[in-house]
Amino acid sequence: MHGRCLPYTSRLVKTLLYNFIRQEKRPPPGTHIFQQQSDGGGLLYGLASGVATGLWTVFTLGGVGSKPAPQQEQSSPLASQSLLLLLVLANLTDAPDSPNPYKQAIMSFKNTQDNTAFPSSNPHAFQINFNSLYTALCDQQKSDQATLLLYMLLHQNSNVRTYMLARTDMENLVVPILEILYHVEERNSHHVYMALIILLILTEDDGFNRSIHEVILKNITWYSERVLTEISLGSLLILVVIRTIQYNMTRTRDKYLHTNCLAALANMSAQFRSLHQYAAQRIISLFSLLSKKHNKVLEQATQSLRGSLSSDDVPLPDYAQDLNVIEEVIRMMLEIINSCLTNSLHHNPNLVYALLYKRDLFEQFRTHPSFQDIMQNIDLVITFFSSRLQQAGAELSVERVLEIIKQGAVALPKDRLRKFPELKFKYVEEEQPEEFFIPYVWSLVYNSAVALYWNPQDIQLFTMDSG
């Protein structure tokens, strides 16, 4: 970070990034690394070749006592080591007199097609091919390291963020991120957090929220709960985020995970378009799950209060806090549904259908002081469409109900729906982020680096299961 090395910062960062981009396979054992000279090269060539091949063997097989890295890492040990080194350098703590130059380089590099002048304030800026970088990031999202690099670039480098959001093939990046969240049981919590925060950063952009509903995907084979032969990227994103919330409610109960999932849904809600029937159902069934949980906690709190009147010795569980958390989440879900109804009702007949099908769910919240205001619009929509369906007669087919909903959406005067402030959430990095990132990065080095060994007994920076 100081002295003679400093001028080479940008060159080193650029080289490490290109090593990651190229994903070069290791040469097969015994390959001549250097071009053989026409005169035979003599002894010096033979020695150099032997040393080089020996180094590759160490890279490939790992040093003494090191455990084999996962298969995907082994295919390109140079790319793997380069990415790990880049993450370590970028997360070095700033010196009192100078900021981390590697982080500065990562924050400011530009596309090779960008002809604007570099700011004189940053001596570490450089250019790199963004198309190649984007392709490599899309291909490599199975590893924590690549997801962490993507997070850093989206969060810290506005040139990369602008470029990625302008891509017309965002599904190549978003679908692998959704796969990480879908397989939440198999991933470590840090990888899931990074994937979720990437989604949150992307959903801060209205253009992204609109375009994801225009991209139609075919046959999502990894989504096993239901056969999805054709679905928009937006609907798939909603399904995976809701599934993550439900998994979290039943297993980990992590408030941070909940908050970020709901924030991403809230950011998208005003631009929900042509929601898939299954996505609309899942939104309402998540609300149903929350409603049951709310009733259960209320019941427990009431029983506990009755019990406490007869016994002074037993400490009470904090049901008030549980109730508070669940009511916050219910409020947020109602705001998400309301935001969709007020901004894009006519684009979402499937959501209105799901809402009408489960309208009894919302009855208990109409007069609840915490939800009365937000329930006005939802109540109005339910009442308006219910009366139109009643007028149409009994025994209506699904197709006929959807037709009536579409006609009603055009007829409903927009001014009857009360306007609420737009739902917008922005990702802000925690104070002292290094307390999370430095142990995380070094746990990745410990678990994934090729041919590097540390004694597990000496590791103090992170617990042995944190990788």
CSV table of C-alpha atoms in Angstrom, one decimal:
chain,number,residue,atom,x,y,z
A,1,MET,CA,0.0,0.0,0.0
A,2,HIS,CA,3.0,2.3,0.2
A,3,GLY,CA,6.4,3.1,-1.4
A,4,ARG,CA,7.6,1.6,-4.7
A,5,CYS,CA,4.6,-0.7,-5.1
A,6,LEU,CA,2.0,2.1,-5.1
A,7,PRO,CA,2.4,3.1,-8.8
A,8,TYR,CA,1.6,-0.5,-9.9
A,9,THR,CA,-1.7,-0.7,-8.1
A,10,SER,CA,-3.9,-0.3,-11.1
A,11,ARG,CA,-1.8,-2.7,-13.2
A,12,LEU,CA,-2.0,-5.4,-10.6
A,13,VAL,CA,-5.8,-5.0,-10.1
A,14,LYS,CA,-6.3,-5.0,-13.8
A,15,THR,CA,-4.2,-8.2,-14.2
A,16,LEU,CA,-6.0,-10.0,-11.4
A,17,LEU,CA,-9.4,-9.1,-13.0
A,18,TYR,CA,-8.2,-10.3,-16.4
A,19,ASN,CA,-7.0,-13.6,-14.8
A,20,PHE,CA,-10.5,-14.0,-13.4
A,21,ILE,CA,-12.1,-13.1,-16.7
A,22,ARG,CA,-10.1,-15.5,-18.8
A,23,GLN,CA,-10.6,-18.5,-16.5
A,24,GLU,CA,-7.6,-20.2,-18.2
A,25,LYS,CA,-7.4,-23.9,-17.7
A,26,ARG,CA,-4.1,-25.3,-16.2
A,27,PRO,CA,-1.8,-26.9,-18.7
A,28,PRO,CA,-1.8,-30.7,-18.7
A,29,PRO,CA,1.0,-32.3,-16.7
A,30,GLY,CA,4.3,-32.4,-18.5
A,31,THR,CA,3.4,-29.5,-20.9
A,32,HIS,CA,6.3,-27.3,-22.0
A,33,ILE,CA,5.3,-23.9,-20.6
A,34,PHE,CA,7.8,-21.9,-22.7
A,35,GLN,CA,8.3,-21.9,-26.5
A,36,GLN,CA,11.2,-24.2,-27.4
A,37,GLN,CA,14.0,-22.3,-29.2
A,38,SER,CA,15.0,-23.5,-32.6
A,39,ASP,CA,18.5,-24.3,-31.4
A,40,GLY,CA,17.2,-26.6,-28.8
A,41,GLY,CA,17.5,-24.2,-25.9
A,42,GLY,CA,20.1,-26.1,-24.0
A,43,LEU,CA,20.2,-26.9,-20.3
A,44,LEU,CA,18.7,-23.6,-19.1
A,45,TYR,CA,15.5,-24.2,-21.1
A,46,GLY,CA,15.1,-27.7,-19.7
A,47,LEU,CA,15.5,-26.4,-16.1
A,48,ALA,CA,13.1,-23.5,-16.6
A,49,SER,CA,10.5,-25.8,-18.2
A,50,GLY,CA,10.9,-28.3,-15.3
A,51,VAL,CA,10.5,-25.5,-12.7
A,52,ALA,CA,7.4,-24.1,-14.4
A,53,THR,CA,5.8,-27.5,-14.8
A,54,GLY,CA,6.6,-28.2,-11.1
A,55,LEU,CA,4.9,-25.0,-10.1
A,56,TRP,CA,1.8,-25.9,-12.0
A,57,THR,CA,1.8,-29.3,-10.4
A,58,VAL,CA,1.8,-27.6,-6.9
A,59,PHE,CA,-1.0,-25.3,-8.0
A,60,THR,CA,-3.0,-28.3,-9.3
A,61,LEU,CA,-2.5,-30.8,-6.6
A,62,GLY,CA,-2.2,-28.5,-3.6
A,63,GLY,CA,0.6,-28.2,-1.1
A,64,VAL,CA,1.3,-30.6,1.8
A,65,GLY,CA,-1.7,-31.0,4.0
A,66,SER,CA,-4.0,-28.7,2.0
A,67,LYS,CA,-7.4,-30.1,1.3
A,68,PRO,CA,-8.7,-30.4,-2.3
A,69,ALA,CA,-10.6,-27.3,-3.5
A,70,PRO,CA,-14.1,-27.8,-5.0
A,71,GLN,CA,-14.1,-29.0,-8.6
A,72,GLN,CA,-15.0,-25.6,-10.1
A,73,GLU,CA,-12.0,-23.9,-8.5
A,74,GLN,CA,-9.6,-26.6,-9.7
A,75,SER,CA,-10.4,-26.0,-13.4
A,76,SER,CA,-8.6,-22.6,-13.3
A,77,PRO,CA,-6.4,-22.3,-10.2
A,78,LEU,CA,-4.9,-19.1,-11.6
A,79,ALA,CA,-8.3,-17.4,-11.9
A,80,SER,CA,-9.2,-18.6,-8.4
A,81,GLN,CA,-6.1,-17.4,-6.7
A,82,SER,CA,-6.2,-14.1,-8.5
A,83,LEU,CA,-9.8,-13.4,-7.4
A,84,LEU,CA,-9.0,-14.3,-3.8
A,85,LEU,CA,-5.9,-12.1,-3.8
A,86,LEU,CA,-8.0,-9.2,-5.3
A,87,LEU,CA,-10.6,-9.6,-2.5
A,88,VAL,CA,-8.0,-9.6,0.2
A,89,LEU,CA,-6.3,-6.5,-1.2
A,90,ALA,CA,-9.6,-4.6,-1.7
A,91,ASN,CA,-10.6,-5.3,1.9
A,92,LEU,CA,-7.4,-4.1,3.5
A,93,THR,CA,-8.1,-1.4,6.1
A,94,ASP,CA,-7.3,2.2,5.1
A,95,ALA,CA,-4.1,3.6,6.6
A,96,PRO,CA,-4.6,6.8,8.7
A,97,ASP,CA,-2.8,8.9,6.1
A,98,SER,CA,-3.9,7.2,2.9
A,99,PRO,CA,-7.0,5.3,1.7
A,100,ASN,CA,-6.6,1.7,0.4
A,101,PRO,CA,-5.3,2.2,-3.2
A,102,TYR,CA,-6.7,-1.2,-4.4
A,103,LYS,CA,-10.2,-0.3,-3.2
A,104,GLN,CA,-9.8,3.1,-5.0
A,105,ALA,CA,-8.8,1.2,-8.2
A,106,ILE,CA,-11.9,-1.1,-7.9
A,107,MET,CA,-14.2,1.9,-7.3
A,108,SER,CA,-13.1,3.8,-10.3
A,109,PHE,CA,-12.1,1.7,-13.3
A,110,LYS,CA,-14.0,2.3,-16.5
A,111,ASN,CA,-15.0,0.4,-19.7
A,112,THR,CA,-12.5,0.3,-22.5
A,113,GLN,CA,-15.1,2.0,-24.7
A,114,ASP,CA,-15.5,4.9,-22.3
A,115,ASN,CA,-13.5,7.9,-23.7
A,116,THR,CA,-14.1,10.4,-20.9
A,117,ALA,CA,-11.1,11.6,-19.1
A,118,PHE,CA,-10.0,10.1,-15.8
A,119,PRO,CA,-10.4,12.3,-12.7
A,120,SER,CA,-7.0,13.7,-11.7
A,121,SER,CA,-7.8,13.0,-8.0
A,122,ASN,CA,-7.5,9.2,-8.6
A,123,PRO,CA,-4.1,8.0,-9.8
A,124,HIS,CA,-5.2,4.3,-9.7
A,125,ALA,CA,-8.0,4.4,-12.4
A,126,PHE,CA,-7.7,2.1,-15.4
A,127,GLN,CA,-9.9,0.6,-18.2
A,128,ILE,CA,-11.1,-2.9,-18.7
A,129,ASN,CA,-13.5,-4.7,-21.1
A,130,PHE,CA,-16.8,-4.6,-19.3
A,131,ASN,CA,-18.5,-7.1,-21.7
A,132,SER,CA,-15.8,-9.8,-20.8
A,133,LEU,CA,-16.1,-8.9,-17.1
A,134,TYR,CA,-19.9,-9.2,-17.2
A,135,THR,CA,-19.8,-12.6,-19.0
A,136,ALA,CA,-17.3,-14.0,-16.4
A,137,LEU,CA,-19.4,-12.7,-13.5
A,138,CYS,CA,-22.5,-14.4,-15.0
A,139,ASP,CA,-20.7,-17.7,-15.5
A,140,GLN,CA,-19.0,-17.9,-12.1
A,141,GLN,CA,-21.8,-17.1,-9.6
A,142,LYS,CA,-21.7,-20.6,-8.0
A,143,SER,CA,-18.8,-19.5,-5.9
A,144,ASP,CA,-18.9,-17.1,-2.9
A,145,GLN,CA,-15.9,-15.2,-4.3
A,146,ALA,CA,-17.5,-14.3,-7.6
A,147,THR,CA,-20.7,-13.2,-5.8
A,148,LEU,CA,-18.7,-11.1,-3.4
A,149,LEU,CA,-16.8,-9.4,-6.3
A,150,LEU,CA,-20.1,-8.7,-8.0
A,151,TYR,CA,-21.4,-7.1,-4.8
A,152,MET,CA,-18.3,-4.9,-4.5
A,153,LEU,CA,-18.5,-3.8,-8.1
A,154,LEU,CA,-22.2,-3.0,-8.0
A,155,HIS,CA,-22.0,-1.2,-4.6
A,156,GLN,CA,-18.7,0.7,-5.1
A,157,ASN,CA,-18.2,1.3,-8.9
A,158,SER,CA,-20.9,3.4,-10.5
A,159,ASN,CA,-19.5,2.8,-14.0
A,160,VAL,CA,-20.0,-1.0,-13.6
A,161,ARG,CA,-23.4,-0.5,-12.0
A,162,THR,CA,-24.6,1.8,-14.9
A,163,TYR,CA,-23.3,-0.6,-17.5
A,164,MET,CA,-24.9,-3.7,-16.0
A,165,LEU,CA,-28.3,-2.0,-15.5
A,166,ALA,CA,-28.2,-1.0,-19.2
A,167,ARG,CA,-27.7,-4.6,-20.4
A,168,THR,CA,-30.5,-6.2,-22.3
A,169,ASP,CA,-29.6,-9.7,-21.1
A,170,MET,CA,-29.8,-9.1,-17.3
A,171,GLU,CA,-31.4,-12.6,-16.9
A,172,ASN,CA,-27.9,-14.1,-17.4
A,173,LEU,CA,-26.8,-12.4,-14.2
A,174,VAL,CA,-30.1,-12.4,-12.2
A,175,VAL,CA,-31.0,-16.1,-12.7
A,176,PRO,CA,-27.7,-17.4,-11.1
A,177,ILE,CA,-28.3,-15.1,-8.2
A,178,LEU,CA,-31.8,-16.4,-7.8
A,179,GLU,CA,-30.4,-20.0,-7.8
A,180,ILE,CA,-28.2,-19.1,-4.9
A,181,LEU,CA,-31.2,-18.0,-2.9
A,182,TYR,CA,-33.3,-20.9,-4.0
A,183,HIS,CA,-30.8,-23.3,-2.7
A,184,VAL,CA,-30.6,-21.5,0.6
A,185,GLU,CA,-30.3,-24.7,2.6
A,186,GLU,CA,-27.1,-25.7,0.9
A,187,ARG,CA,-25.4,-22.2,1.0
A,188,ASN,CA,-23.7,-20.5,3.9
A,189,SER,CA,-25.5,-17.5,5.3
A,190,HIS,CA,-22.8,-15.0,4.0
A,191,HIS,CA,-23.3,-16.2,0.4
A,192,VAL,CA,-27.1,-15.8,0.8
A,193,TYR,CA,-26.7,-12.3,2.2
A,194,MET,CA,-24.5,-11.2,-0.7
A,195,ALA,CA,-27.0,-12.5,-3.2
A,196,LEU,CA,-29.9,-10.8,-1.5
A,197,ILE,CA,-28.0,-7.4,-1.2
A,198,ILE,CA,-27.2,-7.6,-5.0
A,199,LEU,CA,-30.9,-8.0,-5.7
A,200,LEU,CA,-31.7,-5.1,-3.4
A,201,ILE,CA,-29.1,-2.8,-5.2
A,202,LEU,CA,-30.6,-3.8,-8.6
A,203,THR,CA,-34.2,-3.1,-7.5
A,204,GLU,CA,-33.2,0.4,-6.5
A,205,ASP,CA,-33.4,1.1,-10.3
A,206,ASP,CA,-36.8,1.7,-11.8
A,207,GLY,CA,-35.6,0.7,-15.3
A,208,PHE,CA,-34.5,-2.7,-13.9
A,209,ASN,CA,-37.9,-3.2,-12.2
A,210,ARG,CA,-39.7,-2.5,-15.4
A,211,SER,CA,-37.5,-4.6,-17.7
A,212,ILE,CA,-37.5,-7.8,-15.7
A,213,HIS,CA,-41.2,-8.2,-16.4
A,214,GLU,CA,-40.6,-8.1,-20.2
A,215,VAL,CA,-38.0,-10.9,-20.1
A,216,ILE,CA,-39.7,-14.3,-20.6
A,217,LEU,CA,-37.9,-17.4,-19.4
A,218,LYS,CA,-38.7,-21.0,-20.5
A,219,ASN,CA,-38.4,-24.2,-18.4
A,220,ILE,CA,-36.8,-23.2,-15.1
A,221,THR,CA,-35.6,-26.7,-14.2
A,222,TRP,CA,-34.1,-25.9,-10.8
A,223,TYR,CA,-37.4,-24.5,-9.5
A,224,SER,CA,-38.9,-27.8,-8.2
A,225,GLU,CA,-42.0,-26.8,-6.3
A,226,ARG,CA,-43.9,-26.3,-9.5
A,227,VAL,CA,-43.3,-26.8,-13.2
A,228,LEU,CA,-42.6,-23.3,-14.7
A,229,THR,CA,-42.8,-23.7,-18.5
A,230,GLU,CA,-42.9,-20.0,-19.1
A,231,ILE,CA,-42.6,-17.1,-16.6
A,232,SER,CA,-41.2,-13.6,-16.6
A,233,LEU,CA,-37.9,-12.9,-14.8
A,234,GLY,CA,-39.8,-10.5,-12.6
A,235,SER,CA,-42.3,-13.1,-11.5
A,236,LEU,CA,-39.5,-15.6,-10.9
A,237,LEU,CA,-37.7,-13.1,-8.7
A,238,ILE,CA,-40.8,-12.5,-6.6
A,239,LEU,CA,-41.3,-16.3,-6.2
A,240,VAL,CA,-37.7,-16.9,-5.0
A,241,VAL,CA,-37.7,-13.9,-2.6
A,242,ILE,CA,-41.0,-15.0,-1.1
A,243,ARG,CA,-39.7,-18.5,-0.7
A,244,THR,CA,-36.6,-17.1,1.1
A,245,ILE,CA,-38.9,-15.2,3.5
A,246,GLN,CA,-40.9,-18.4,4.2
A,247,TYR,CA,-37.8,-20.5,4.7
A,248,ASN,CA,-36.5,-17.8,7.1
A,249,MET,CA,-39.7,-17.7,9.0
A,250,THR,CA,-39.7,-21.4,9.7
A,251,ARG,CA,-35.9,-22.0,10.2
A,252,THR,CA,-33.4,-19.2,10.8
A,253,ARG,CA,-35.7,-16.4,11.8
A,254,ASP,CA,-33.1,-13.8,10.8
A,255,LYS,CA,-34.6,-10.3,10.9
A,256,TYR,CA,-31.8,-8.9,8.6
A,257,LEU,CA,-32.8,-11.4,5.9
A,258,HIS,CA,-36.5,-10.6,6.3
A,259,THR,CA,-35.9,-6.8,6.0
A,260,ASN,CA,-33.8,-7.1,2.8
A,261,CYS,CA,-36.2,-9.5,1.2
A,262,LEU,CA,-39.2,-7.2,1.9
A,263,ALA,CA,-37.2,-4.1,0.8
A,264,ALA,CA,-36.5,-5.7,-2.6
A,265,LEU,CA,-40.2,-6.7,-3.1
A,266,ALA,CA,-41.2,-3.1,-2.0
A,267,ASN,CA,-38.8,-1.5,-4.5
A,268,MET,CA,-40.3,-3.6,-7.3
A,269,SER,CA,-44.0,-3.4,-6.3
A,270,ALA,CA,-45.0,-0.2,-8.1
A,271,GLN,CA,-43.7,-1.8,-11.4
A,272,PHE,CA,-45.2,-5.3,-11.0
A,273,ARG,CA,-46.5,-6.2,-14.5
A,274,SER,CA,-48.5,-9.2,-15.7
A,275,LEU,CA,-47.6,-11.2,-12.6
A,276,HIS,CA,-47.7,-15.0,-13.2
A,277,GLN,CA,-50.7,-16.6,-11.6
A,278,TYR,CA,-48.4,-18.6,-9.3
A,279,ALA,CA,-46.4,-15.5,-8.2
A,280,ALA,CA,-49.7,-13.7,-7.3
A,281,GLN,CA,-50.9,-16.8,-5.3
A,282,ARG,CA,-47.6,-16.9,-3.4
A,283,ILE,CA,-47.8,-13.2,-2.4
A,284,ILE,CA,-51.3,-13.8,-0.9
A,285,SER,CA,-50.3,-17.1,0.7
A,286,LEU,CA,-47.3,-15.4,2.4
A,287,PHE,CA,-49.8,-12.9,3.8
A,288,SER,CA,-51.9,-15.9,4.9
A,289,LEU,CA,-48.9,-17.4,6.7
A,290,LEU,CA,-48.1,-14.1,8.4
A,291,SER,CA,-51.8,-13.7,9.4
A,292,LYS,CA,-51.8,-17.2,11.1
A,293,LYS,CA,-48.6,-16.4,12.9
A,294,HIS,CA,-50.0,-13.1,14.1
A,295,ASN,CA,-53.1,-14.8,15.5
A,296,LYS,CA,-50.9,-17.5,17.2
A,297,VAL,CA,-48.6,-15.0,18.9
A,298,LEU,CA,-51.7,-13.0,20.0
A,299,GLU,CA,-53.2,-16.1,21.5
A,300,GLN,CA,-49.9,-17.0,23.3
A,301,ALA,CA,-49.6,-13.5,24.7
A,302,THR,CA,-53.2,-13.6,26.0
A,303,GLN,CA,-52.7,-17.0,27.7
A,304,SER,CA,-49.3,-15.9,29.1
A,305,LEU,CA,-50.9,-12.8,30.6
A,306,ARG,CA,-53.7,-14.8,32.2
A,307,GLY,CA,-51.1,-17.2,33.6
A,308,SER,CA,-49.0,-14.3,35.0
A,309,LEU,CA,-51.9,-13.1,37.1
A,310,SER,CA,-51.9,-16.3,39.0
A,311,SER,CA,-48.1,-16.8,39.3
A,312,ASP,CA,-45.5,-14.0,40.1
A,313,ASP,CA,-42.5,-16.3,39.8
A,314,VAL,CA,-42.4,-17.3,36.1
A,315,PRO,CA,-40.7,-14.8,33.8
A,316,LEU,CA,-42.8,-13.9,30.8
A,317,PRO,CA,-41.5,-14.5,27.3
A,318,ASP,CA,-41.3,-11.3,25.3
A,319,TYR,CA,-44.5,-11.8,23.2
A,320,ALA,CA,-44.9,-8.0,22.8
A,321,GLN,CA,-41.6,-7.9,20.8
A,322,ASP,CA,-42.6,-10.9,18.7
A,323,LEU,CA,-46.0,-9.3,18.0
A,324,ASN,CA,-44.3,-6.0,17.1
A,325,VAL,CA,-42.0,-7.7,14.6
A,326,ILE,CA,-44.8,-9.7,13.0
A,327,GLU,CA,-47.0,-6.6,12.7
A,328,GLU,CA,-44.1,-4.7,11.0
A,329,VAL,CA,-43.8,-7.5,8.4
A,330,ILE,CA,-47.6,-7.7,7.9
A,331,ARG,CA,-47.7,-3.9,7.4
A,332,MET,CA,-44.9,-4.1,4.8
A,333,MET,CA,-46.8,-6.9,2.9
A,334,LEU,CA,-49.9,-4.8,2.9
A,335,GLU,CA,-47.9,-1.8,1.6
A,336,ILE,CA,-46.5,-4.0,-1.2
A,337,ILE,CA,-49.9,-5.2,-2.2
A,338,ASN,CA,-51.3,-1.6,-2.0
A,339,SER,CA,-48.4,-0.2,-4.0
A,340,CYS,CA,-49.1,-2.7,-6.8
A,341,LEU,CA,-52.9,-2.0,-6.8
A,342,THR,CA,-52.5,1.8,-6.8
A,343,ASN,CA,-49.8,1.9,-9.5
A,344,SER,CA,-50.5,-1.0,-11.8
A,345,LEU,CA,-53.9,-2.5,-11.0
A,346,HIS,CA,-54.8,-2.9,-14.7
A,347,HIS,CA,-51.6,-4.8,-15.4
A,348,ASN,CA,-52.2,-7.5,-12.7
A,349,PRO,CA,-55.5,-9.3,-13.0
A,350,ASN,CA,-53.9,-12.4,-11.4
A,351,LEU,CA,-53.1,-10.5,-8.2
A,352,VAL,CA,-56.7,-9.2,-8.0
A,353,TYR,CA,-58.0,-12.7,-8.6
A,354,ALA,CA,-55.8,-14.1,-5.8
A,355,LEU,CA,-56.9,-11.2,-3.5
A,356,LEU,CA,-60.6,-11.9,-4.1
A,357,TYR,CA,-60.1,-15.7,-3.7
A,358,LYS,CA,-58.7,-15.1,-0.2
A,359,ARG,CA,-60.6,-11.9,0.7
A,360,ASP,CA,-61.6,-13.3,4.2
A,361,LEU,CA,-57.9,-13.1,5.2
A,362,PHE,CA,-58.0,-9.3,5.2
A,363,GLU,CA,-61.2,-9.0,7.2
A,364,GLN,CA,-59.5,-9.0,10.7
A,365,PHE,CA,-57.1,-6.2,9.6
A,366,ARG,CA,-59.7,-3.7,8.4
A,367,THR,CA,-60.3,-2.2,11.9
A,368,HIS,CA,-56.9,-2.9,13.3
A,369,PRO,CA,-55.3,0.5,14.3
A,370,SER,CA,-51.9,-0.4,12.8
A,371,PHE,CA,-53.4,-1.3,9.4
A,372,GLN,CA,-56.6,0.8,9.0
A,373,ASP,CA,-55.0,3.4,6.7
A,374,ILE,CA,-53.3,0.9,4.3
A,375,MET,CA,-56.4,-1.4,4.3
A,376,GLN,CA,-58.6,1.4,2.7
A,377,ASN,CA,-57.5,0.8,-0.8
A,378,ILE,CA,-57.3,-3.0,-0.5
A,379,ASP,CA,-60.8,-3.0,1.0
A,380,LEU,CA,-62.1,-0.8,-1.8
A,381,VAL,CA,-60.6,-3.0,-4.5
A,382,ILE,CA,-62.1,-6.2,-2.9
A,383,THR,CA,-65.5,-4.6,-2.5
A,384,PHE,CA,-65.6,-3.1,-6.1
A,385,PHE,CA,-64.6,-6.3,-7.8
A,386,SER,CA,-66.7,-8.6,-5.6
A,387,SER,CA,-69.9,-6.6,-6.5
A,388,ARG,CA,-69.0,-6.9,-10.2
A,389,LEU,CA,-68.6,-10.6,-9.9
A,390,GLN,CA,-71.9,-10.9,-8.0
A,391,GLN,CA,-73.7,-9.0,-10.8
A,392,ALA,CA,-72.2,-11.5,-13.3
A,393,GLY,CA,-73.9,-14.4,-11.6
A,394,ALA,CA,-72.8,-17.7,-10.0
A,395,GLU,CA,-70.7,-20.6,-11.3
A,396,LEU,CA,-68.2,-18.4,-13.2
A,397,SER,CA,-65.2,-20.1,-14.8
A,398,VAL,CA,-61.6,-18.8,-14.0
A,399,GLU,CA,-61.4,-17.3,-17.5
A,400,ARG,CA,-64.7,-15.4,-17.1
A,401,VAL,CA,-63.6,-14.1,-13.6
A,402,LEU,CA,-60.3,-12.8,-15.1
A,403,GLU,CA,-62.3,-11.2,-18.0
A,404,ILE,CA,-64.5,-9.4,-15.5
A,405,ILE,CA,-61.5,-8.3,-13.5
A,406,LYS,CA,-59.8,-6.9,-16.6
A,407,GLN,CA,-63.0,-4.9,-17.6
A,408,GLY,CA,-63.4,-3.7,-14.0
A,409,ALA,CA,-59.8,-2.5,-13.8
A,410,VAL,CA,-60.5,-0.1,-16.7
A,411,ALA,CA,-63.8,1.0,-15.1
A,412,LEU,CA,-62.4,1.7,-11.5
A,413,PRO,CA,-61.8,5.5,-11.2
A,414,LYS,CA,-58.1,5.9,-10.2
A,415,ASP,CA,-58.9,8.9,-8.0
A,416,ARG,CA,-60.8,6.6,-5.6
A,417,LEU,CA,-57.6,5.0,-4.5
A,418,ARG,CA,-55.7,6.9,-1.9
A,419,LYS,CA,-52.1,7.8,-2.8
A,420,PHE,CA,-49.3,6.7,-0.4
A,421,PRO,CA,-45.7,7.7,-0.6
A,422,GLU,CA,-43.7,5.6,-3.0
A,423,LEU,CA,-42.0,2.6,-1.4
A,424,LYS,CA,-38.3,3.0,-1.9
A,425,PHE,CA,-35.5,1.3,0.0
A,426,LYS,CA,-31.8,1.8,-0.5
A,427,TYR,CA,-29.0,-0.5,0.6
A,428,VAL,CA,-26.6,1.2,3.0
A,429,GLU,CA,-23.5,-0.6,4.2
A,430,GLU,CA,-23.3,-1.1,7.9
A,431,GLU,CA,-20.9,0.9,10.0
A,432,GLN,CA,-17.5,-0.8,10.2
A,433,PRO,CA,-18.2,-3.2,7.3
A,434,GLU,CA,-14.7,-4.6,7.7
A,435,GLU,CA,-15.9,-6.5,10.8
A,436,PHE,CA,-18.0,-8.6,8.4
A,437,PHE,CA,-15.9,-8.6,5.2
A,438,ILE,CA,-12.4,-9.3,6.5
A,439,PRO,CA,-13.2,-12.5,8.3
A,440,TYR,CA,-15.5,-13.5,5.4
A,441,VAL,CA,-12.8,-13.0,2.8
A,442,TRP,CA,-10.1,-14.9,4.8
A,443,SER,CA,-12.5,-17.8,5.5
A,444,LEU,CA,-12.9,-18.0,1.7
A,445,VAL,CA,-9.1,-18.0,1.3
A,446,TYR,CA,-8.8,-20.7,4.0
A,447,ASN,CA,-11.5,-22.9,2.4
A,448,SER,CA,-10.8,-22.3,-1.4
A,449,ALA,CA,-7.2,-21.3,-2.0
A,450,VAL,CA,-5.1,-23.8,-3.9
A,451,ALA,CA,-1.8,-25.0,-2.4
A,452,LEU,CA,-2.0,-22.8,0.7
A,453,TYR,CA,-2.2,-24.3,4.1
A,454,TRP,CA,-3.0,-22.8,7.6
A,455,ASN,CA,-3.1,-24.8,10.8
A,456,PRO,CA,-6.8,-24.9,11.8
A,457,GLN,CA,-5.8,-24.6,15.5
A,458,ASP,CA,-4.2,-21.2,14.8
A,459,ILE,CA,-7.2,-19.6,13.1
A,460,GLN,CA,-8.6,-16.7,15.3
A,461,LEU,CA,-10.2,-14.4,12.8
A,462,PHE,CA,-13.2,-16.5,12.1
A,463,THR,CA,-14.9,-19.6,13.6
A,464,MET,CA,-14.1,-22.8,11.6
A,465,ASP,CA,-17.8,-23.2,10.4
A,466,SER,CA,-18.1,-19.6,9.2
A,467,GLY,CA,-16.8,-20.5,5.7
